[in-house]
PDB file of C-alpha atoms in Angstrom:
ATOM      1  CA  MET R  30     182.404 125.834  26.671  1.00 49.00           C
ATOM      2  CA  ASP R  31     184.411 123.431  28.833  1.00 55.00           C
ATOM      3  CA  PHE R  32     188.044 124.529  28.642  1.00 57.00           C
ATOM      4  CA  PHE R  33     189.480 122.398  31.441  1.00 62.00           C
ATOM      5  CA  THR R  34     189.589 118.968  29.813  1.00 68.00           C
ATOM      6  CA  PRO R  35     192.541 116.505  29.760  1.00 68.00           C
ATOM      7  CA  GLU R  36     193.402 117.885  26.323  1.00 73.00           C
ATOM      8  CA  PHE R  37     193.600 121.376  27.781  1.00 81.00           C
ATOM      9  CA  GLY R  38     196.433 120.256  30.071  1.00 80.00           C
ATOM     10  CA  LEU R  39     198.237 118.911  27.014  1.00 77.00           C
ATOM     11  CA  TYR R  40     197.912 122.288  25.289  1.00 78.00           C
ATOM     12  CA  VAL R  41     199.314 124.063  28.365  1.00 84.00           C
ATOM     13  CA  ALA R  42     202.278 121.669  28.493  1.00 81.00           C
ATOM     14  CA  ALA R  43     202.882 122.067  24.763  1.00 77.00           C
ATOM     15  CA  GLY R  44     202.778 125.847  25.063  1.00 80.00           C
ATOM     16  CA  PHE R  45     205.219 125.769  27.993  1.00 85.00           C
ATOM     17  CA  ILE R  46     207.753 123.548  26.231  1.00 78.00           C
ATOM     18  CA  ALA R  47     207.455 125.357  22.905  1.00 77.00           C
ATOM     19  CA  GLN R  48     207.944 128.794  24.470  1.00 76.00           C
ATOM     20  CA  LEU R  49     210.837 127.601  26.652  1.00 77.00           C
ATOM     21  CA  ILE R  50     212.647 126.480  23.494  1.00 72.00           C
ATOM     22  CA  ASP R  51     211.626 129.578  21.553  1.00 72.00           C
ATOM     23  CA  GLY R  52     212.645 131.991  24.290  1.00 70.00           C
ATOM     24  CA  ALA R  53     216.054 130.385  24.721  1.00 70.00           C
ATOM     25  CA  LEU R  54     216.856 129.708  21.070  1.00 66.00           C
ATOM     26  CA  GLY R  55     214.758 132.269  19.196  1.00 62.00           C
ATOM     27  CA  MET R  56     212.819 129.633  17.259  1.00 64.00           C
ATOM     28  CA  ALA R  57     210.514 126.600  17.197  1.00 67.00           C
ATOM     29  CA  TYR R  58     207.347 127.757  19.022  1.00 72.00           C
ATOM     30  CA  GLY R  59     205.294 127.891  15.847  1.00 72.00           C
ATOM     31  CA  VAL R  60     206.813 124.704  14.451  1.00 68.00           C
ATOM     32  CA  SER R  61     206.203 122.745  17.656  1.00 68.00           C
ATOM     33  CA  ALA R  62     202.683 124.015  18.279  1.00 74.00           C
ATOM     34  CA  SER R  63     201.646 123.708  14.629  1.00 71.00           C
ATOM     35  CA  SER R  64     202.816 120.089  14.489  1.00 67.00           C
ATOM     36  CA  LEU R  65     200.627 119.296  17.495  1.00 65.00           C
ATOM     37  CA  LEU R  66     197.529 120.928  16.021  1.00 67.00           C
ATOM     38  CA  MET R  67     198.025 119.288  12.624  1.00 65.00           C
ATOM     39  CA  ALA R  68     198.238 115.933  14.417  1.00 62.00           C
ATOM     40  CA  PHE R  69     194.830 116.700  15.953  1.00 64.00           C
ATOM     41  CA  GLY R  70     193.423 117.267  12.473  1.00 65.00           C
ATOM     42  CA  VAL R  71     193.189 121.062  12.491  1.00 65.00           C
ATOM     43  CA  PRO R  72     193.372 122.442   8.887  1.00 66.00           C
ATOM     44  CA  PRO R  73     196.491 124.452   7.889  1.00 64.00           C
ATOM     45  CA  ALA R  74     194.828 127.893   7.832  1.00 65.00           C
ATOM     46  CA  ALA R  75     193.067 127.311  11.168  1.00 69.00           C
ATOM     47  CA  THR R  76     196.299 125.919  12.632  1.00 71.00           C
ATOM     48  CA  SER R  77     198.277 129.018  11.704  1.00 70.00           C
ATOM     49  CA  ALA R  78     195.504 131.308  12.943  1.00 74.00           C
ATOM     50  CA  THR R  79     195.279 129.459  16.282  1.00 78.00           C
ATOM     51  CA  VAL R  80     199.043 129.354  16.859  1.00 77.00           C
ATOM     52  CA  HIS R  81     199.475 133.035  16.020  1.00 75.00           C
ATOM     53  CA  ALA R  82     196.611 134.022  18.310  1.00 80.00           C
ATOM     54  CA  ALA R  83     198.273 132.161  21.196  1.00 79.00           C
ATOM     55  CA  GLU R  84     201.643 133.661  20.296  1.00 77.00           C
ATOM     56  CA  CYS R  85     200.277 137.171  20.763  1.00 81.00           C
ATOM     57  CA  PHE R  86     200.389 136.429  24.493  1.00 77.00           C
ATOM     58  CA  THR R  87     203.550 134.312  24.612  1.00 76.00           C
ATOM     59  CA  THR R  88     205.663 136.554  22.376  1.00 77.00           C
ATOM     60  CA  GLY R  89     204.519 139.635  24.276  1.00 82.00           C
ATOM     61  CA  ALA R  90     205.686 138.084  27.542  1.00 77.00           C
ATOM     62  CA  SER R  91     208.892 136.902  25.872  1.00 77.00           C
ATOM     63  CA  ALA R  92     209.632 140.355  24.424  1.00 84.00           C
ATOM     64  CA  ILE R  93     209.212 141.993  27.831  1.00 86.00           C
ATOM     65  CA  SER R  94     211.425 139.357  29.434  1.00 81.00           C
ATOM     66  CA  HIS R  95     214.208 139.701  26.845  1.00 82.00           C
ATOM     67  CA  HIS R  96     214.118 143.495  27.207  1.00 85.00           C
ATOM     68  CA  ALA R  97     214.435 143.136  30.980  1.00 85.00           C
ATOM     69  CA  PHE R  98     217.474 140.870  30.563  1.00 81.00           C
ATOM     70  CA  GLY R  99     219.120 143.291  28.093  1.00 86.00           C
ATOM     71  CA  ASN R 100     218.853 140.944  25.109  1.00 87.00           C
ATOM     72  CA  VAL R 101     217.249 143.386  22.617  1.00 90.00           C
ATOM     73  CA  ASP R 102     219.217 145.541  20.153  1.00 90.00           C
ATOM     74  CA  ARG R 103     217.151 148.607  19.188  1.00 91.00           C
ATOM     75  CA  PHE R 104     218.712 149.037  15.731  1.00 91.00           C
ATOM     76  CA  LEU R 105     218.070 145.422  14.768  1.00 92.00           C
ATOM     77  CA  PHE R 106     214.555 145.599  16.195  1.00 93.00           C
ATOM     78  CA  ARG R 107     213.650 148.706  14.194  1.00 93.00           C
ATOM     79  CA  ARG R 108     215.092 147.420  10.911  1.00 93.00           C
ATOM     80  CA  LEU R 109     213.160 144.142  11.091  1.00 94.00           C
ATOM     81  CA  LEU R 110     209.861 145.494  12.418  1.00 95.00           C
ATOM     82  CA  ILE R 111     208.098 147.180   9.464  1.00 96.00           C
ATOM     83  CA  PRO R 112     208.955 144.628   6.741  1.00 96.00           C
ATOM     84  CA  ALA R 113     208.067 141.807   9.147  1.00 96.00           C
ATOM     85  CA  VAL R 114     204.617 143.241   9.842  1.00 96.00           C
ATOM     86  CA  LEU R 115     203.964 143.659   6.105  1.00 96.00           C
ATOM     87  CA  GLY R 116     205.122 140.097   5.427  1.00 95.00           C
ATOM     88  CA  ALA R 117     202.855 138.716   8.161  1.00 93.00           C
ATOM     89  CA  ILE R 118     199.799 140.520   6.777  1.00 94.00           C
ATOM     90  CA  ILE R 119     200.423 139.379   3.202  1.00 94.00           C
ATOM     91  CA  GLY R 120     201.210 135.800   4.283  1.00 88.00           C
ATOM     92  CA  ALA R 121     198.098 135.482   6.448  1.00 85.00           C
ATOM     93  CA  TYR R 122     195.887 136.909   3.703  1.00 88.00           C
ATOM     94  CA  ALA R 123     197.390 134.558   1.116  1.00 84.00           C
ATOM     95  CA  LEU R 124     196.936 131.498   3.354  1.00 76.00           C
ATOM     96  CA  SER R 125     193.257 132.333   3.761  1.00 74.00           C
ATOM     97  CA  ALA R 126     192.942 131.934  -0.017  1.00 73.00           C
ATOM     98  CA  PHE R 127     195.085 128.830  -0.708  1.00 66.00           C
ATOM     99  CA  ASP R 128     197.093 126.067   0.954  1.00 61.00           C
ATOM    100  CA  GLY R 129     200.433 127.362   2.261  1.00 57.00           C
ATOM    101  CA  ASP R 130     201.832 123.809   2.516  1.00 64.00           C
ATOM    102  CA  VAL R 131     203.201 124.259  -1.019  1.00 69.00           C
ATOM    103  CA  LEU R 132     206.052 126.354   0.380  1.00 63.00           C
ATOM    104  CA  LYS R 133     207.063 123.962   3.132  1.00 66.00           C
ATOM    105  CA  PRO R 134     209.457 121.673   1.184  1.00 78.00           C
ATOM    106  CA  TYR R 135     211.458 124.655  -0.105  1.00 75.00           C
ATOM    107  CA  VAL R 136     211.645 126.377   3.264  1.00 67.00           C
ATOM    108  CA  SER R 137     212.563 123.120   5.002  1.00 72.00           C
ATOM    109  CA  GLY R 138     215.404 122.482   2.550  1.00 82.00           C
ATOM    110  CA  TYR R 139     216.763 125.983   3.131  1.00 75.00           C
ATOM    111  CA  LEU R 140     216.564 125.574   6.905  1.00 73.00           C
ATOM    112  CA  ILE R 141     218.404 122.232   6.858  1.00 82.00           C
ATOM    113  CA  ILE R 142     221.338 123.971   5.150  1.00 83.00           C
ATOM    114  CA  MET R 143     221.200 126.856   7.629  1.00 74.00           C
ATOM    115  CA  GLY R 144     221.125 124.460  10.587  1.00 79.00           C
ATOM    116  CA  LEU R 145     224.205 122.580   9.340  1.00 85.00           C
ATOM    117  CA  VAL R 146     226.047 125.871   8.797  1.00 76.00           C
ATOM    118  CA  ILE R 147     225.254 126.958  12.365  1.00 75.00           C
ATOM    119  CA  ILE R 148     226.603 123.652  13.746  1.00 83.00           C
ATOM    120  CA  ALA R 149     229.789 124.043  11.680  1.00 81.00           C
ATOM    121  CA  LYS R 150     230.284 127.602  12.880  1.00 74.00           C
ATOM    122  CA  ALA R 151     230.066 126.443  16.509  1.00 75.00           C
ATOM    123  CA  PHE R 152     233.406 124.653  16.008  1.00 82.00           C
ATOM    124  CA  PHE R 153     235.173 127.583  14.346  1.00 72.00           C
ATOM    125  CA  ARG R 154     235.837 131.038  15.672  1.00 67.00           C
ATOM    126  CA  VAL R 155     233.694 133.476  13.719  1.00 61.00           C
ATOM    127  CA  PRO R 156     234.585 137.151  14.196  1.00 65.00           C
ATOM    128  CA  PRO R 157     231.514 138.654  15.865  1.00 66.00           C
ATOM    129  CA  LYS R 158     229.882 141.531  14.043  1.00 71.00           C
ATOM    130  CA  ASN R 159     226.690 143.511  14.078  1.00 72.00           C
ATOM    131  CA  VAL R 160     224.697 142.533  10.999  1.00 77.00           C
ATOM    132  CA  THR R 161     223.288 145.669   9.349  1.00 74.00           C
ATOM    133  CA  THR R 162     222.593 144.632   5.743  1.00 82.00           C
ATOM    134  CA  HIS R 163     219.736 142.808   3.993  1.00 89.00           C
ATOM    135  CA  LEU R 164     217.553 143.060   7.095  1.00 92.00           C
ATOM    136  CA  THR R 165     214.467 144.345   5.248  1.00 92.00           C
ATOM    137  CA  PRO R 166     214.058 141.357   2.869  1.00 94.00           C
ATOM    138  CA  LEU R 167     214.979 138.969   5.682  1.00 94.00           C
ATOM    139  CA  GLY R 168     212.257 140.334   7.975  1.00 94.00           C
ATOM    140  CA  PHE R 169     209.671 140.346   5.198  1.00 96.00           C
ATOM    141  CA  PHE R 170     210.404 136.806   3.979  1.00 92.00           C
ATOM    142  CA  GLY R 171     210.610 135.373   7.506  1.00 91.00           C
ATOM    143  CA  ALA R 172     207.223 136.791   8.489  1.00 93.00           C
ATOM    144  CA  LEU R 173     205.637 135.832   5.153  1.00 91.00           C
ATOM    145  CA  VAL R 174     206.655 132.185   5.546  1.00 84.00           C
ATOM    146  CA  ASP R 175     205.736 132.211   9.236  1.00 81.00           C
ATOM    147  CA  ALA R 176     202.178 133.338   8.550  1.00 82.00           C
ATOM    148  CA  MET R 177     201.703 130.935   5.640  1.00 78.00           C
ATOM    149  CA  GLY R 178     203.241 127.897   7.337  1.00 68.00           C
ATOM    150  CA  GLY R 179     202.222 128.337  10.980  1.00 63.00           C
ATOM    151  CA  GLY R 180     205.857 128.831  12.008  1.00 67.00           C
ATOM    152  CA  GLY R 181     209.253 129.757  10.625  1.00 73.00           C
ATOM    153  CA  TRP R 182     209.974 133.299  11.774  1.00 82.00           C
ATOM    154  CA  GLY R 183     212.629 132.263  14.290  1.00 78.00           C
ATOM    155  CA  PRO R 184     214.361 129.558  12.230  1.00 76.00           C
ATOM    156  CA  ILE R 185     214.606 131.766   9.151  1.00 82.00           C
ATOM    157  CA  VAL R 186     215.506 135.107  10.744  1.00 89.00           C
ATOM    158  CA  ALA R 187     217.465 134.051  13.833  1.00 84.00           C
ATOM    159  CA  SER R 188     219.474 131.354  12.056  1.00 80.00           C
ATOM    160  CA  ASN R 189     220.349 133.726   9.186  1.00 85.00           C
ATOM    161  CA  LEU R 190     221.627 136.394  11.566  1.00 88.00           C
ATOM    162  CA  ILE R 191     223.604 133.888  13.644  1.00 83.00           C
ATOM    163  CA  VAL R 192     225.232 132.384  10.549  1.00 80.00           C
ATOM    164  CA  ARG R 193     226.309 135.877   9.485  1.00 84.00           C
ATOM    165  CA  GLY R 194     228.056 136.457  12.817  1.00 82.00           C
ATOM    166  CA  ASN R 195     225.529 138.372  14.886  1.00 86.00           C
ATOM    167  CA  ASP R 196     225.679 137.793  18.645  1.00 83.00           C
ATOM    168  CA  VAL R 197     223.503 134.790  19.571  1.00 79.00           C
ATOM    169  CA  ARG R 198     221.936 136.274  22.708  1.00 81.00           C
ATOM    170  CA  ILE R 199     221.154 139.614  21.045  1.00 87.00           C
ATOM    171  CA  THR R 200     219.821 137.861  17.959  1.00 88.00           C
ATOM    172  CA  VAL R 201     217.470 135.683  20.001  1.00 83.00           C
ATOM    173  CA  GLY R 202     216.214 138.594  22.105  1.00 87.00           C
ATOM    174  CA  SER R 203     215.687 140.984  19.192  1.00 91.00           C
ATOM    175  CA  VAL R 204     214.019 138.397  16.962  1.00 90.00           C
ATOM    176  CA  ASN R 205     211.698 137.402  19.813  1.00 85.00           C
ATOM    177  CA  ALA R 206     210.766 141.046  20.405  1.00 90.00           C
ATOM    178  CA  VAL R 207     209.817 141.605  16.749  1.00 93.00           C
ATOM    179  CA  GLU R 208     207.908 138.320  16.714  1.00 88.00           C
ATOM    180  CA  PHE R 209     205.209 139.814  18.943  1.00 88.00           C
ATOM    181  CA  PHE R 210     204.281 142.282  16.211  1.00 92.00           C
ATOM    182  CA  VAL R 211     204.489 139.552  13.551  1.00 91.00           C
ATOM    183  CA  THR R 212     201.998 137.373  15.421  1.00 87.00           C
ATOM    184  CA  LEU R 213     199.727 140.330  16.194  1.00 89.00           C
ATOM    185  CA  ALA R 214     199.597 141.410  12.535  1.00 91.00           C
ATOM    186  CA  ALA R 215     198.961 137.842  11.341  1.00 87.00           C
ATOM    187  CA  SER R 216     196.255 137.257  13.974  1.00 85.00           C
ATOM    188  CA  ILE R 217     194.353 140.423  13.085  1.00 89.00           C
ATOM    189  CA  THR R 218     194.488 139.466   9.407  1.00 89.00           C
ATOM    190  CA  PHE R 219     193.234 135.935  10.127  1.00 82.00           C
ATOM    191  CA  LEU R 220     190.461 137.355  12.319  1.00 82.00           C
ATOM    192  CA  LEU R 221     189.270 139.610   9.494  1.00 86.00           C
ATOM    193  CA  THR R 222     189.454 136.862   6.822  1.00 81.00           C
ATOM    194  CA  ILE R 223     188.630 133.424   8.273  1.00 70.00           C
ATOM    195  CA  GLY R 224     187.838 134.243  11.909  1.00 71.00           C
ATOM    196  CA  LEU R 225     189.263 132.516  14.990  1.00 67.00           C
ATOM    197  CA  THR R 226     188.056 129.256  16.524  1.00 69.00           C
ATOM    198  CA  HIS R 227     189.613 126.601  18.817  1.00 70.00           C
ATOM    199  CA  TRP R 228     189.645 128.994  21.785  1.00 78.00           C
ATOM    200  CA  SER R 229     190.497 126.250  24.310  1.00 78.00           C
ATOM    201  CA  ILE R 230     193.671 125.483  22.327  1.00 79.00           C
ATOM    202  CA  ILE R 231     194.558 129.174  22.114  1.00 80.00           C
ATOM    203  CA  LEU R 232     194.094 129.603  25.871  1.00 85.00           C
ATOM    204  CA  GLY R 233     196.118 126.493  26.728  1.00 84.00           C
ATOM    205  CA  LEU R 234     199.033 127.344  24.442  1.00 81.00           C
ATOM    206  CA  ALA R 235     199.035 130.945  25.644  1.00 81.00           C
ATOM    207  CA  LEU R 236     198.938 130.025  29.338  1.00 86.00           C
ATOM    208  CA  GLY R 237     201.819 127.574  29.075  1.00 84.00           C
ATOM    209  CA  GLY R 238     203.834 129.996  26.954  1.00 80.00           C
ATOM    210  CA  VAL R 239     203.404 132.970  29.277  1.00 80.00           C
ATOM    211  CA  ILE R 240     204.611 130.869  32.234  1.00 84.00           C
ATOM    212  CA  ALA R 241     207.705 129.745  30.298  1.00 81.00           C
ATOM    213  CA  ALA R 242     208.645 133.139  28.770  1.00 75.00           C
ATOM    214  CA  PRO R 243     210.810 134.474  31.642  1.00 79.00           C
ATOM    215  CA  LEU R 244     212.634 131.127  31.912  1.00 78.00           C
ATOM    216  CA  GLY R 245     213.439 131.176  28.208  1.00 75.00           C
ATOM    217  CA  ALA R 246     214.789 134.724  28.332  1.00 71.00           C
ATOM    218  CA  TRP R 247     216.922 133.830  31.363  1.00 76.00           C
ATOM    219  CA  ALA R 248     218.288 130.770  29.560  1.00 72.00           C
ATOM    220  CA  ALA R 249     219.253 132.874  26.520  1.00 68.00           C
ATOM    221  CA  LYS R 250     221.454 135.029  28.765  1.00 68.00           C
ATOM    222  CA  ARG R 251     223.035 132.140  30.697  1.00 74.00           C
ATOM    223  CA  ILE R 252     223.638 129.311  28.198  1.00 70.00           C
ATOM    224  CA  PRO R 253     227.320 129.134  27.037  1.00 74.00           C
ATOM    225  CA  HIS R 254     227.923 130.233  23.433  1.00 68.00           C
ATOM    226  CA  LYS R 255     229.230 127.000  21.845  1.00 77.00           C
ATOM    227  CA  PRO R 256     226.605 124.587  23.241  1.00 80.00           C
ATOM    228  CA  PHE R 257     223.976 127.195  22.431  1.00 72.00           C
ATOM    229  CA  MET R 258     225.070 127.316  18.777  1.00 73.00           C
ATOM    230  CA  ILE R 259     225.124 123.509  18.500  1.00 83.00           C
ATOM    231  CA  LEU R 260     221.690 123.211  20.097  1.00 76.00           C
ATOM    232  CA  VAL R 261     220.248 125.831  17.728  1.00 72.00           C
ATOM    233  CA  GLY R 262     221.767 124.086  14.699  1.00 78.00           C
ATOM    234  CA  VAL R 263     220.625 120.605  15.696  1.00 83.00           C
ATOM    235  CA  LEU R 264     217.118 121.861  16.455  1.00 74.00           C
ATOM    236  CA  VAL R 265     216.768 123.620  13.103  1.00 74.00           C
ATOM    237  CA  THR R 266     218.199 120.675  11.159  1.00 82.00           C
ATOM    238  CA  VAL R 267     216.138 117.952  12.840  1.00 81.00           C
ATOM    239  CA  VAL R 268     212.827 119.825  12.768  1.00 74.00           C
ATOM    240  CA  SER R 269     213.334 120.917   9.162  1.00 76.00           C
ATOM    241  CA  ALA R 270     214.351 117.422   8.024  1.00 85.00           C
ATOM    242  CA  ARG R 271     211.220 115.997   9.633  1.00 79.00           C
ATOM    243  CA  ASN R 272     209.061 118.639   7.934  1.00 73.00           C
ATOM    244  CA  LEU R 273     210.702 117.877   4.586  1.00 81.00           C
ATOM    245  CA  LEU R 274     210.033 114.143   4.937  1.00 85.00           C
ATOM    246  CA  LYS R 275     206.434 114.847   5.899  1.00 78.00           C
ATOM    247  CA  ALA R 276     206.006 117.157   2.897  1.00 74.00           C
ATOM    248  CA  PHE R 277     206.948 114.280   0.588  1.00 81.00           C
ATOM    249  CA  ALA R 278     204.804 111.807   2.569  1.00 75.00           C
ATOM    250  CA  LEU R 279     207.850 109.730   3.580  1.00 77.00           C
ATOM    251  CA  ILE R 280     206.879 109.644   7.266  1.00 71.00           C
TER     252      ILE R 280
END
């Protein structure tokens, strides 16, 4: 199999950019990579399987990097972990049986609202607090949607925690750390149900993502709070609005 084609370089670049954004903001790797694969005509189930397989490498590197930079909260990590793994397994199994695109309009609408709330909160002082409630359903739902839609863990979980006042840097680091186990659980489930193909895409996305992971973790620690919040909100809103328009065949 010839991996090193012009398209392979595109996959590496896409993986680098997607992971740089994801590592710094806690979201958008799956959304960015999935959009690329769908544009190349890869079916939804195969797209999600391919992206999650690549993310096993990128999220592992990102988790290690965030831990090294002190961005991971152990309590938050532990509370999200088990329900997230269960959600990823159920979501991946369900997608192997039917088209997960049915959920996308509803999730996109929710994320548009969350993105606008994040932008609004960037201009008002929100008393910081450690979010300790409703973490189990949040982790489960975020991973379920992520596995079924090829992305969504970061936008759903990270944006929810940020809106509720959790520290941005700690939220991004902790959510990224849990994401490794989400992608691993989803990938194993896909492997056992539909198998894995598109290995050149997986390798390209993974290679670019692993290179970008330390840069993303560094950016999460260095970016000022207010611009960081605005950037997160704009990213979530724009990407979600585009997905919503695509779901209704308007673009």
